[in-house]
PDB file of C-alpha atoms in Angstrom:
ATOM      1  CA  MET H   1     121.204  95.428 102.367  1.00 96.00           C
ATOM      2  CA  ARG H   2     122.934  97.426  99.668  1.00 95.00           C
ATOM      3  CA  VAL H   3     124.784 100.481 101.048  1.00 96.00           C
ATOM      4  CA  LEU H   4     125.689 103.344  98.709  1.00 96.00           C
ATOM      5  CA  ARG H   5     127.441 106.612  99.513  1.00 95.00           C
ATOM      6  CA  GLY H   6     126.673 109.815  97.604  1.00 94.00           C
ATOM      7  CA  SER H   7     123.693 110.289  95.278  1.00 91.00           C
ATOM      8  CA  TYR H   8     125.969 111.716  92.583  1.00 87.00           C
ATOM      9  CA  ASN H   9     128.276 108.697  92.635  1.00 86.00           C
ATOM     10  CA  TYR H  10     125.688 106.148  91.556  1.00 82.00           C
ATOM     11  CA  ASP H  11     123.099 105.566  88.901  1.00 80.00           C
ATOM     12  CA  LEU H  12     120.288 103.707  90.626  1.00 81.00           C
ATOM     13  CA  GLY H  13     119.062 102.538  87.246  1.00 76.00           C
ATOM     14  CA  GLY H  14     115.518 102.570  85.949  1.00 77.00           C
ATOM     15  CA  ASP H  15     113.903 101.434  89.193  1.00 84.00           C
ATOM     16  CA  SER H  16     111.765 103.727  91.282  1.00 96.00           C
ATOM     17  CA  TYR H  17     111.901 103.537  95.092  1.00 98.00           C
ATOM     18  CA  VAL H  18     109.852 104.077  98.193  1.00 98.00           C
ATOM     19  CA  VAL H  19     112.186 106.435 100.045  1.00 98.00           C
ATOM     20  CA  GLY H  20     112.344 107.128 103.781  1.00 98.00           C
ATOM     21  CA  ILE H  21     114.370 110.222 104.649  1.00 98.00           C
ATOM     22  CA  GLY H  22     116.117 111.087 107.917  1.00 98.00           C
ATOM     23  CA  VAL H  23     119.246 110.838 110.045  1.00 97.00           C
ATOM     24  CA  PHE H  24     117.728 107.905 111.968  1.00 98.00           C
ATOM     25  CA  ASP H  25     120.049 108.310 114.936  1.00 97.00           C
ATOM     26  CA  SER H  26     119.256 105.265 117.134  1.00 97.00           C
ATOM     27  CA  VAL H  27     116.372 104.041 114.902  1.00 98.00           C
ATOM     28  CA  HIS H  28     113.973 104.690 117.797  1.00 98.00           C
ATOM     29  CA  LEU H  29     110.238 103.924 117.850  1.00 98.00           C
ATOM     30  CA  GLY H  30     109.411 107.060 115.859  1.00 98.00           C
ATOM     31  CA  HIS H  31     111.908 106.095 113.170  1.00 98.00           C
ATOM     32  CA  GLN H  32     110.540 102.565 113.204  1.00 98.00           C
ATOM     33  CA  ALA H  33     107.018 103.868 112.556  1.00 98.00           C
ATOM     34  CA  LEU H  34     108.328 105.785 109.527  1.00 98.00           C
ATOM     35  CA  LEU H  35     110.189 102.719 108.247  1.00 98.00           C
ATOM     36  CA  HIS H  36     107.114 100.528 108.696  1.00 98.00           C
ATOM     37  CA  LYS H  37     105.239 103.019 106.491  1.00 98.00           C
ATOM     38  CA  VAL H  38     107.994 102.719 103.874  1.00 98.00           C
ATOM     39  CA  GLN H  39     107.699  98.942 103.946  1.00 98.00           C
ATOM     40  CA  ALA H  40     103.897  99.035 103.767  1.00 98.00           C
ATOM     41  CA  ILE H  41     103.984 101.232 100.649  1.00 98.00           C
ATOM     42  CA  ALA H  42     106.709  99.054  99.130  1.00 98.00           C
ATOM     43  CA  ALA H  43     104.606  95.936  99.712  1.00 98.00           C
ATOM     44  CA  ALA H  44     101.493  97.578  98.248  1.00 98.00           C
ATOM     45  CA  THR H  45     103.252  98.928  95.135  1.00 98.00           C
ATOM     46  CA  GLY H  46     105.855  96.232  94.524  1.00 97.00           C
ATOM     47  CA  LEU H  47     108.607  98.866  94.591  1.00 97.00           C
ATOM     48  CA  PRO H  48     111.903  98.419  96.456  1.00 97.00           C
ATOM     49  CA  SER H  49     112.590 100.320  99.692  1.00 97.00           C
ATOM     50  CA  LEU H  50     115.392 102.837 100.149  1.00 98.00           C
ATOM     51  CA  VAL H  51     116.536 104.912 103.112  1.00 98.00           C
ATOM     52  CA  TYR H  52     118.117 108.266 102.261  1.00 98.00           C
ATOM     53  CA  THR H  53     120.246 109.365 105.194  1.00 98.00           C
ATOM     54  CA  PHE H  54     123.077 111.777 105.944  1.00 98.00           C
ATOM     55  CA  ASP H  55     126.572 111.611 107.388  1.00 97.00           C
ATOM     56  CA  PRO H  56     127.777 113.479 109.352  1.00 97.00           C
ATOM     57  CA  HIS H  57     124.772 114.810 111.260  1.00 97.00           C
ATOM     58  CA  PRO H  58     123.637 117.987 109.425  1.00 96.00           C
ATOM     59  CA  LEU H  59     124.132 120.178 112.502  1.00 96.00           C
ATOM     60  CA  LYS H  60     127.833 119.275 112.550  1.00 97.00           C
ATOM     61  CA  ILE H  61     128.079 121.278 109.339  1.00 97.00           C
ATOM     62  CA  THR H  62     125.433 123.975 109.755  1.00 96.00           C
ATOM     63  CA  GLN H  63     125.690 124.625 113.520  1.00 95.00           C
ATOM     64  CA  PRO H  64     128.790 122.848 114.887  1.00 96.00           C
ATOM     65  CA  ALA H  65     128.414 124.379 118.355  1.00 96.00           C
ATOM     66  CA  ASN H  66     124.914 122.887 118.651  1.00 95.00           C
ATOM     67  CA  ALA H  67     125.633 119.528 117.026  1.00 97.00           C
ATOM     68  CA  PRO H  68     124.427 116.623 119.191  1.00 97.00           C
ATOM     69  CA  LYS H  69     126.473 113.633 120.220  1.00 97.00           C
ATOM     70  CA  LEU H  70     125.189 110.683 118.228  1.00 98.00           C
ATOM     71  CA  ILE H  71     123.371 108.016 120.206  1.00 98.00           C
ATOM     72  CA  GLU H  72     124.765 105.296 117.935  1.00 98.00           C
ATOM     73  CA  PRO H  73     127.483 105.265 115.263  1.00 97.00           C
ATOM     74  CA  LEU H  74     126.584 104.954 111.596  1.00 98.00           C
ATOM     75  CA  SER H  75     127.605 101.296 111.443  1.00 97.00           C
ATOM     76  CA  VAL H  76     125.061 100.396 114.130  1.00 97.00           C
ATOM     77  CA  ARG H  77     122.322 102.438 112.442  1.00 98.00           C
ATOM     78  CA  LEU H  78     122.973 100.589 109.188  1.00 98.00           C
ATOM     79  CA  ALA H  79     122.717  97.236 110.960  1.00 98.00           C
ATOM     80  CA  ARG H  80     119.375  98.258 112.469  1.00 98.00           C
ATOM     81  CA  LEU H  81     118.046  99.398 109.078  1.00 98.00           C
ATOM     82  CA  GLU H  82     119.076  96.087 107.558  1.00 98.00           C
ATOM     83  CA  ALA H  83     117.389  94.183 110.392  1.00 97.00           C
ATOM     84  CA  MET H  84     114.176  96.050 109.589  1.00 97.00           C
ATOM     85  CA  GLY H  85     114.273  94.778 106.012  1.00 97.00           C
ATOM     86  CA  ILE H  86     115.344  97.934 104.167  1.00 98.00           C
ATOM     87  CA  GLY H  87     116.705  96.986 100.744  1.00 96.00           C
ATOM     88  CA  THR H  88     119.056  99.921 100.042  1.00 97.00           C
ATOM     89  CA  THR H  89     120.524 102.721 102.137  1.00 97.00           C
ATOM     90  CA  LEU H  90     121.932 105.737 100.335  1.00 97.00           C
ATOM     91  CA  ILE H  91     124.231 107.782 102.580  1.00 98.00           C
ATOM     92  CA  GLU H  92     124.555 111.380 101.443  1.00 97.00           C
ATOM     93  CA  PRO H  93     127.784 113.057 102.626  1.00 97.00           C
ATOM     94  CA  PHE H  94     126.496 116.202 104.308  1.00 97.00           C
ATOM     95  CA  THR H  95     128.910 118.942 103.205  1.00 97.00           C
ATOM     96  CA  ASP H  96     128.847 122.745 103.141  1.00 97.00           C
ATOM     97  CA  GLU H  97     127.949 122.557  99.459  1.00 96.00           C
ATOM     98  CA  PHE H  98     125.082 120.155 100.104  1.00 96.00           C
ATOM     99  CA  ALA H  99     123.798 122.358 102.942  1.00 96.00           C
ATOM    100  CA  ARG H 100     123.755 125.423 100.662  1.00 97.00           C
ATOM    101  CA  GLN H 101     121.577 123.888  97.961  1.00 96.00           C
ATOM    102  CA  SER H 102     118.074 125.296  97.573  1.00 97.00           C
ATOM    103  CA  ALA H 103     115.035 123.418  98.789  1.00 97.00           C
ATOM    104  CA  ASN H 104     113.904 123.139  95.169  1.00 97.00           C
ATOM    105  CA  SER H 105     117.211 121.534  94.206  1.00 97.00           C
ATOM    106  CA  PHE H 106     116.895 118.966  97.010  1.00 97.00           C
ATOM    107  CA  ALA H 107     113.336 118.144  95.957  1.00 98.00           C
ATOM    108  CA  ARG H 108     114.491 117.684  92.356  1.00 97.00           C
ATOM    109  CA  THR H 109     117.362 115.424  93.453  1.00 96.00           C
ATOM    110  CA  LEU H 110     114.878 113.055  95.069  1.00 97.00           C
ATOM    111  CA  ALA H 111     113.381 112.482  91.621  1.00 96.00           C
ATOM    112  CA  THR H 112     116.477 112.566  89.414  1.00 95.00           C
ATOM    113  CA  LYS H 113     119.137 110.915  91.578  1.00 95.00           C
ATOM    114  CA  VAL H 114     117.304 109.059  94.347  1.00 96.00           C
ATOM    115  CA  LYS H 115     114.600 107.857  91.905  1.00 96.00           C
ATOM    116  CA  ALA H 116     111.810 108.388  94.419  1.00 98.00           C
ATOM    117  CA  LYS H 117     108.257 107.382  93.499  1.00 98.00           C
ATOM    118  CA  HIS H 118     107.033 107.701  97.090  1.00 98.00           C
ATOM    119  CA  VAL H 119     108.732 109.747  99.827  1.00 98.00           C
ATOM    120  CA  VAL H 120     108.077 109.193 103.539  1.00 98.00           C
ATOM    121  CA  VAL H 121     109.141 111.858 106.081  1.00 98.00           C
ATOM    122  CA  GLY H 122     108.290 112.997 109.586  1.00 98.00           C
ATOM    123  CA  ASN H 123     105.802 115.846 109.880  1.00 97.00           C
ATOM    124  CA  LYS H 124     108.514 118.249 111.073  1.00 96.00           C
ATOM    125  CA  PHE H 125     110.932 117.480 108.245  1.00 97.00           C
ATOM    126  CA  THR H 126     112.825 120.461 106.800  1.00 97.00           C
ATOM    127  CA  PHE H 127     115.341 120.652 103.974  1.00 97.00           C
ATOM    128  CA  GLY H 128     117.323 122.977 101.751  1.00 96.00           C
ATOM    129  CA  ASN H 129     119.422 126.039 102.506  1.00 95.00           C
ATOM    130  CA  LYS H 130     118.590 127.422 105.984  1.00 92.00           C
ATOM    131  CA  GLN H 131     115.821 124.803 106.253  1.00 93.00           C
ATOM    132  CA  SER H 132     113.726 126.792 103.793  1.00 96.00           C
ATOM    133  CA  GLY H 133     111.702 123.762 102.728  1.00 97.00           C
ATOM    134  CA  ASP H 134     109.055 122.040 104.839  1.00 97.00           C
ATOM    135  CA  VAL H 135     106.642 119.141 104.370  1.00 98.00           C
ATOM    136  CA  GLN H 136     104.030 121.303 102.637  1.00 98.00           C
ATOM    137  CA  LYS H 137     106.571 122.483 100.071  1.00 98.00           C
ATOM    138  CA  LEU H 138     107.740 118.916  99.578  1.00 98.00           C
ATOM    139  CA  PHE H 139     104.147 117.915  98.803  1.00 98.00           C
ATOM    140  CA  GLU H 140     103.977 120.700  96.199  1.00 98.00           C
ATOM    141  CA  TRP H 141     107.299 119.835  94.568  1.00 97.00           C
ATOM    142  CA  GLY H 142     106.488 116.143  94.670  1.00 98.00           C
ATOM    143  CA  ASN H 143     103.544 116.917  92.383  1.00 97.00           C
ATOM    144  CA  VAL H 144     105.918 118.765  90.044  1.00 98.00           C
ATOM    145  CA  PHE H 145     108.676 116.144  90.033  1.00 98.00           C
ATOM    146  CA  GLY H 146     106.477 113.054  89.997  1.00 97.00           C
ATOM    147  CA  TYR H 147     106.533 111.488  93.430  1.00 98.00           C
ATOM    148  CA  SER H 148     104.003 111.180  96.233  1.00 98.00           C
ATOM    149  CA  VAL H 149     104.824 112.456  99.715  1.00 98.00           C
ATOM    150  CA  HIS H 150     103.634 110.739 102.900  1.00 98.00           C
ATOM    151  CA  SER H 151     103.999 112.525 106.245  1.00 98.00           C
ATOM    152  CA  ILE H 152     104.244 110.562 109.505  1.00 97.00           C
ATOM    153  CA  ALA H 153     102.799 112.070 112.674  1.00 97.00           C
ATOM    154  CA  THR H 154     104.949 112.540 115.760  1.00 96.00           C
ATOM    155  CA  HIS H 155     105.163 109.251 117.649  1.00 97.00           C
ATOM    156  CA  MET H 156     104.131 109.304 121.315  1.00 98.00           C
ATOM    157  CA  VAL H 157     104.787 106.834 124.148  1.00 98.00           C
ATOM    158  CA  ASN H 158     103.098 107.441 127.514  1.00 97.00           C
ATOM    159  CA  ASN H 159     102.363 111.029 126.413  1.00 97.00           C
ATOM    160  CA  ILE H 160     106.070 111.616 125.703  1.00 98.00           C
ATOM    161  CA  THR H 161     107.217 112.639 122.229  1.00 98.00           C
ATOM    162  CA  VAL H 162     109.677 110.101 120.851  1.00 98.00           C
ATOM    163  CA  SER H 163     112.784 111.905 119.621  1.00 98.00           C
ATOM    164  CA  SER H 164     116.533 111.464 119.579  1.00 98.00           C
ATOM    165  CA  SER H 165     116.902 114.639 121.657  1.00 97.00           C
ATOM    166  CA  LYS H 166     114.642 113.237 124.402  1.00 98.00           C
ATOM    167  CA  ILE H 167     116.602 109.979 124.404  1.00 98.00           C
ATOM    168  CA  ARG H 168     119.835 111.949 124.799  1.00 98.00           C
ATOM    169  CA  GLU H 169     118.280 113.829 127.706  1.00 98.00           C
ATOM    170  CA  TYR H 170     117.387 110.553 129.415  1.00 98.00           C
ATOM    171  CA  LEU H 171     120.875 109.119 128.891  1.00 98.00           C
ATOM    172  CA  TRP H 172     122.663 112.211 130.180  1.00 97.00           C
ATOM    173  CA  SER H 173     120.653 111.893 133.395  1.00 98.00           C
ATOM    174  CA  GLY H 174     121.249 108.137 133.617  1.00 98.00           C
ATOM    175  CA  THR H 175     117.559 107.382 133.079  1.00 98.00           C
ATOM    176  CA  VAL H 176     118.198 104.363 130.884  1.00 98.00           C
ATOM    177  CA  ARG H 177     114.696 102.965 131.492  1.00 98.00           C
ATOM    178  CA  GLY H 178     113.262 106.127 129.948  1.00 98.00           C
ATOM    179  CA  ALA H 179     115.610 105.825 126.978  1.00 98.00           C
ATOM    180  CA  ALA H 180     114.593 102.177 126.503  1.00 98.00           C
ATOM    181  CA  MET H 181     110.921 103.181 126.528  1.00 98.00           C
ATOM    182  CA  LEU H 182     111.497 105.452 123.510  1.00 98.00           C
ATOM    183  CA  LEU H 183     114.008 103.185 121.767  1.00 98.00           C
ATOM    184  CA  GLY H 184     111.838 100.097 122.046  1.00 98.00           C
ATOM    185  CA  ARG H 185     114.850  98.218 123.435  1.00 98.00           C
ATOM    186  CA  PRO H 186     117.588  98.731 126.041  1.00 98.00           C
ATOM    187  CA  PHE H 187     120.267 101.298 125.260  1.00 98.00           C
ATOM    188  CA  THR H 188     123.523  99.588 124.303  1.00 98.00           C
ATOM    189  CA  LEU H 189     127.222 100.388 124.197  1.00 98.00           C
ATOM    190  CA  ALA H 190     129.535  98.281 122.056  1.00 98.00           C
ATOM    191  CA  GLY H 191     133.268  97.925 121.603  1.00 98.00           C
ATOM    192  CA  VAL H 192     136.228  95.740 122.514  1.00 97.00           C
ATOM    193  CA  ILE H 193     137.426  94.512 125.918  1.00 96.00           C
ATOM    194  CA  LEU H 194     140.828  95.955 126.842  1.00 94.00           C
ATOM    195  CA  ARG H 195     143.194  95.176 129.687  1.00 88.00           C
ATOM    196  CA  GLY H 196     142.640  97.585 132.584  1.00 75.00           C
ATOM    197  CA  ALA H 197     144.497  98.431 135.789  1.00 67.00           C
ATOM    198  CA  GLN H 198     143.419  95.115 137.397  1.00 66.00           C
ATOM    199  CA  ARG H 199     141.965  96.887 140.444  1.00 69.00           C
ATOM    200  CA  GLY H 200     138.719  94.932 140.170  1.00 61.00           C
ATOM    201  CA  THR H 201     140.617  91.651 140.133  1.00 64.00           C
ATOM    202  CA  GLY H 202     142.546  92.732 143.210  1.00 62.00           C
ATOM    203  CA  LEU H 203     139.269  93.456 145.000  1.00 75.00           C
ATOM    204  CA  GLY H 204     137.820  90.088 144.041  1.00 73.00           C
ATOM    205  CA  PHE H 205     135.460  91.551 141.421  1.00 89.00           C
ATOM    206  CA  PRO H 206     137.237  91.329 138.041  1.00 89.00           C
ATOM    207  CA  THR H 207     135.868  93.588 135.322  1.00 92.00           C
ATOM    208  CA  ALA H 208     135.821  93.706 131.549  1.00 94.00           C
ATOM    209  CA  ASN H 209     136.919  97.179 130.431  1.00 96.00           C
ATOM    210  CA  LEU H 210     135.055  98.365 127.346  1.00 97.00           C
ATOM    211  CA  ASP H 211     136.796 100.483 124.734  1.00 97.00           C
ATOM    212  CA  THR H 212     134.049 102.086 122.637  1.00 97.00           C
ATOM    213  CA  HIS H 213     133.801 104.642 119.847  1.00 96.00           C
ATOM    214  CA  TYR H 214     130.247 105.662 120.796  1.00 98.00           C
ATOM    215  CA  GLU H 215     129.938 109.439 121.122  1.00 97.00           C
ATOM    216  CA  LEU H 216     127.239 109.543 123.791  1.00 98.00           C
ATOM    217  CA  ILE H 217     128.071 107.892 127.118  1.00 98.00           C
ATOM    218  CA  PRO H 218     125.356 107.910 129.811  1.00 98.00           C
ATOM    219  CA  SER H 219     125.765 109.690 133.123  1.00 97.00           C
ATOM    220  CA  SER H 220     128.391 108.331 135.503  1.00 96.00           C
ATOM    221  CA  GLY H 221     127.118 105.737 137.925  1.00 97.00           C
ATOM    222  CA  VAL H 222     126.515 102.040 138.494  1.00 98.00           C
ATOM    223  CA  TYR H 223     124.051 100.194 136.291  1.00 98.00           C
ATOM    224  CA  ALA H 224     122.421  96.779 136.123  1.00 98.00           C
ATOM    225  CA  GLY H 225     122.864  95.361 132.668  1.00 98.00           C
ATOM    226  CA  ARG H 226     123.622  92.458 130.395  1.00 98.00           C
ATOM    227  CA  ALA H 227     126.787  91.854 128.418  1.00 97.00           C
ATOM    228  CA  ILE H 228     126.894  89.950 125.151  1.00 96.00           C
ATOM    229  CA  CYS H 229     130.252  88.683 123.918  1.00 93.00           C
ATOM    230  CA  ASP H 230     131.640  85.783 121.898  1.00 88.00           C
ATOM    231  CA  ILE H 231     131.270  83.251 124.705  1.00 89.00           C
ATOM    232  CA  GLY H 232     127.738  84.127 125.746  1.00 92.00           C
ATOM    233  CA  LEU H 233     125.393  86.486 127.565  1.00 96.00           C
ATOM    234  CA  PHE H 234     126.029  87.495 131.180  1.00 96.00           C
ATOM    235  CA  GLU H 235     124.262  89.522 133.810  1.00 97.00           C
ATOM    236  CA  ALA H 236     126.494  92.473 134.624  1.00 97.00           C
ATOM    237  CA  VAL H 237     127.104  95.283 137.059  1.00 98.00           C
ATOM    238  CA  VAL H 238     128.414  98.160 134.972  1.00 98.00           C
ATOM    239  CA  ASN H 239     130.356 101.118 136.319  1.00 96.00           C
ATOM    240  CA  ILE H 240     130.666 104.257 134.204  1.00 97.00           C
ATOM    241  CA  GLY H 241     132.981 106.784 135.777  1.00 94.00           C
ATOM    242  CA  THR H 242     136.481 107.767 136.795  1.00 87.00           C
ATOM    243  CA  THR H 243     137.036 105.452 139.824  1.00 77.00           C
ATOM    244  CA  PRO H 244     137.448 108.410 142.231  1.00 68.00           C
ATOM    245  CA  THR H 245     138.320 106.131 145.163  1.00 61.00           C
ATOM    246  CA  PHE H 246     141.612 105.420 143.364  1.00 60.00           C
ATOM    247  CA  GLY H 247     142.159 108.996 142.233  1.00 61.00           C
ATOM    248  CA  GLY H 248     141.175 108.357 138.631  1.00 65.00           C
ATOM    249  CA  ASP H 249     140.303 111.131 136.200  1.00 70.00           C
ATOM    250  CA  GLN H 250     139.699 109.220 132.941  1.00 86.00           C
ATOM    251  CA  LEU H 251     136.189 108.014 132.107  1.00 93.00           C
ATOM    252  CA  LYS H 252     135.952 104.217 132.030  1.00 94.00           C
ATOM    253  CA  ILE H 253     133.248 101.663 131.329  1.00 97.00           C
ATOM    254  CA  GLU H 254     133.764  98.504 133.375  1.00 96.00           C
ATOM    255  CA  ALA H 255     131.475  95.471 133.584  1.00 96.00           C
ATOM    256  CA  HIS H 256     131.619  92.801 136.295  1.00 95.00           C
ATOM    257  CA  PHE H 257     129.948  89.453 135.535  1.00 96.00           C
ATOM    258  CA  PRO H 258     128.995  87.874 138.896  1.00 95.00           C
ATOM    259  CA  GLU H 259     128.436  84.404 137.395  1.00 92.00           C
ATOM    260  CA  TYR H 260     131.479  84.269 135.096  1.00 92.00           C
ATOM    261  CA  GLN H 261     134.300  82.015 136.256  1.00 87.00           C
ATOM    262  CA  GLY H 262     136.573  82.032 133.208  1.00 87.00           C
ATOM    263  CA  GLY H 263     139.752  83.896 132.365  1.00 87.00           C
ATOM    264  CA  PRO H 264     140.413  87.309 130.816  1.00 86.00           C
ATOM    265  CA  LEU H 265     138.498  88.253 127.659  1.00 92.00           C
ATOM    266  CA  TYR H 266     140.943  90.799 126.242  1.00 94.00           C
ATOM    267  CA  GLY H 267     140.362  91.576 122.570  1.00 96.00           C
ATOM    268  CA  THR H 268     136.818  90.209 122.633  1.00 95.00           C
ATOM    269  CA  ALA H 269     133.985  92.230 121.128  1.00 97.00           C
ATOM    270  CA  MET H 270     131.319  93.106 123.710  1.00 97.00           C
ATOM    271  CA  THR H 271     127.928  94.803 123.697  1.00 98.00           C
ATOM    272  CA  ILE H 272     126.458  96.036 126.987  1.00 98.00           C
ATOM    273  CA  GLU H 273     122.731  96.570 127.492  1.00 98.00           C
ATOM    274  CA  LEU H 274     122.042  99.061 130.290  1.00 98.00           C
ATOM    275  CA  ILE H 275     118.798  98.083 132.031  1.00 98.00           C
ATOM    276  CA  ASP H 276     118.619 100.367 135.082  1.00 98.00           C
ATOM    277  CA  ARG H 277     120.785 102.821 137.024  1.00 98.00           C
ATOM    278  CA  LEU H 278     121.464 101.602 140.564  1.00 98.00           C
ATOM    279  CA  ARG H 279     123.274 104.599 142.036  1.00 97.00           C
ATOM    280  CA  SER H 280     125.624 107.489 141.365  1.00 95.00           C
ATOM    281  CA  GLU H 281     129.398 107.142 141.508  1.00 90.00           C
ATOM    282  CA  ILE H 282     130.813 107.435 145.042  1.00 88.00           C
ATOM    283  CA  ASN H 283     134.270 108.303 146.367  1.00 86.00           C
ATOM    284  CA  PHE H 284     134.711 105.754 149.182  1.00 84.00           C
ATOM    285  CA  SER H 285     136.857 106.391 152.224  1.00 79.00           C
ATOM    286  CA  ASP H 286     138.547 102.997 152.025  1.00 85.00           C
ATOM    287  CA  VAL H 287     138.633  99.745 150.058  1.00 86.00           C
ATOM    288  CA  THR H 288     136.573  97.857 152.664  1.00 89.00           C
ATOM    289  CA  ALA H 289     133.647 100.216 152.190  1.00 90.00           C
ATOM    290  CA  LEU H 290     133.995  99.928 148.409  1.00 90.00           C
ATOM    291  CA  LYS H 291     133.913  96.114 148.510  1.00 91.00           C
ATOM    292  CA  ALA H 292     130.832  96.139 150.713  1.00 93.00           C
ATOM    293  CA  GLN H 293     129.076  98.469 148.270  1.00 94.00           C
ATOM    294  CA  ILE H 294     130.018  96.309 145.281  1.00 94.00           C
ATOM    295  CA  LYS H 295     128.449  93.282 146.985  1.00 96.00           C
ATOM    296  CA  SER H 296     125.304  95.330 147.578  1.00 97.00           C
ATOM    297  CA  ASP H 297     125.324  96.477 143.929  1.00 97.00           C
ATOM    298  CA  ILE H 298     125.510  92.863 142.748  1.00 97.00           C
ATOM    299  CA  GLU H 299     122.514  91.848 144.847  1.00 97.00           C
ATOM    300  CA  GLN H 300     120.518  94.854 143.679  1.00 98.00           C
ATOM    301  CA  ALA H 301     121.415  94.151 140.047  1.00 97.00           C
ATOM    302  CA  ARG H 302     120.207  90.564 140.412  1.00 97.00           C
ATOM    303  CA  ARG H 303     116.866  91.816 141.706  1.00 97.00           C
ATOM    304  CA  VAL H 304     116.550  94.286 138.835  1.00 97.00           C
ATOM    305  CA  LEU H 305     117.447  91.692 136.213  1.00 96.00           C
ATOM    306  CA  GLY H 306     115.132  89.120 137.749  1.00 88.00           C
TER     307      GLY H 306
END
């Protein structure tokens, strides 16, 4: 997939594109429905597909106090777009100047700079200064500037509206099964394994400590999950929290692999899939009680993971 940054930095040439517009944070099932529409139009017309997205999240510029934590970093979103077969992604730096442009100016840019022949958006899409443009206005300006506009209805799963905000709500409460239902896959955290305090090793349950740059970390607690790293895939018991039994105050993400018998994996890239939350974090009275609970967590995780 070709990745470009800034519509004013590139000349996309004489080609016209089928353009899907959005932030696409997490590329959830609603986003996937929009992207499938892009691909269907591209296949029917013979035109290439293009995603027009924004970085940072627009609210970080227009309403910083209300800006959401991103579910996934831009690099992961780009990988998901590529996996879906998108040919080009154009990342527009979302600046104060870009936010101040009129809705008419944005609509014109889609024709002159993004080279849109077809534009696909969600039915609640807004654009331009103070969100003055909506889908109806985009339809009208599309007729003026020479592109067709296709609006995608809100996607529903089990009578729940699929949205990034609902997924965040699920993750903040630790309801990772709910998040997976709307994502169409388990929620993941990715990063690098770092050396920790070795407390897990001392207890007989060594852990891989994940250092991640993800903004949104699910609620503290113990989770059943799977870990993917260079040497394979492992069932895992994942603890997100501050290890209060040992007086910790720094949030950590630690994964224990019950079936792994090898040595330390420091410096190894790791992705953790969170499948289900087993319990909240507990401050145990002593190490014996903690070890007994960890054994129980492992057995429960095995039942969850099947």
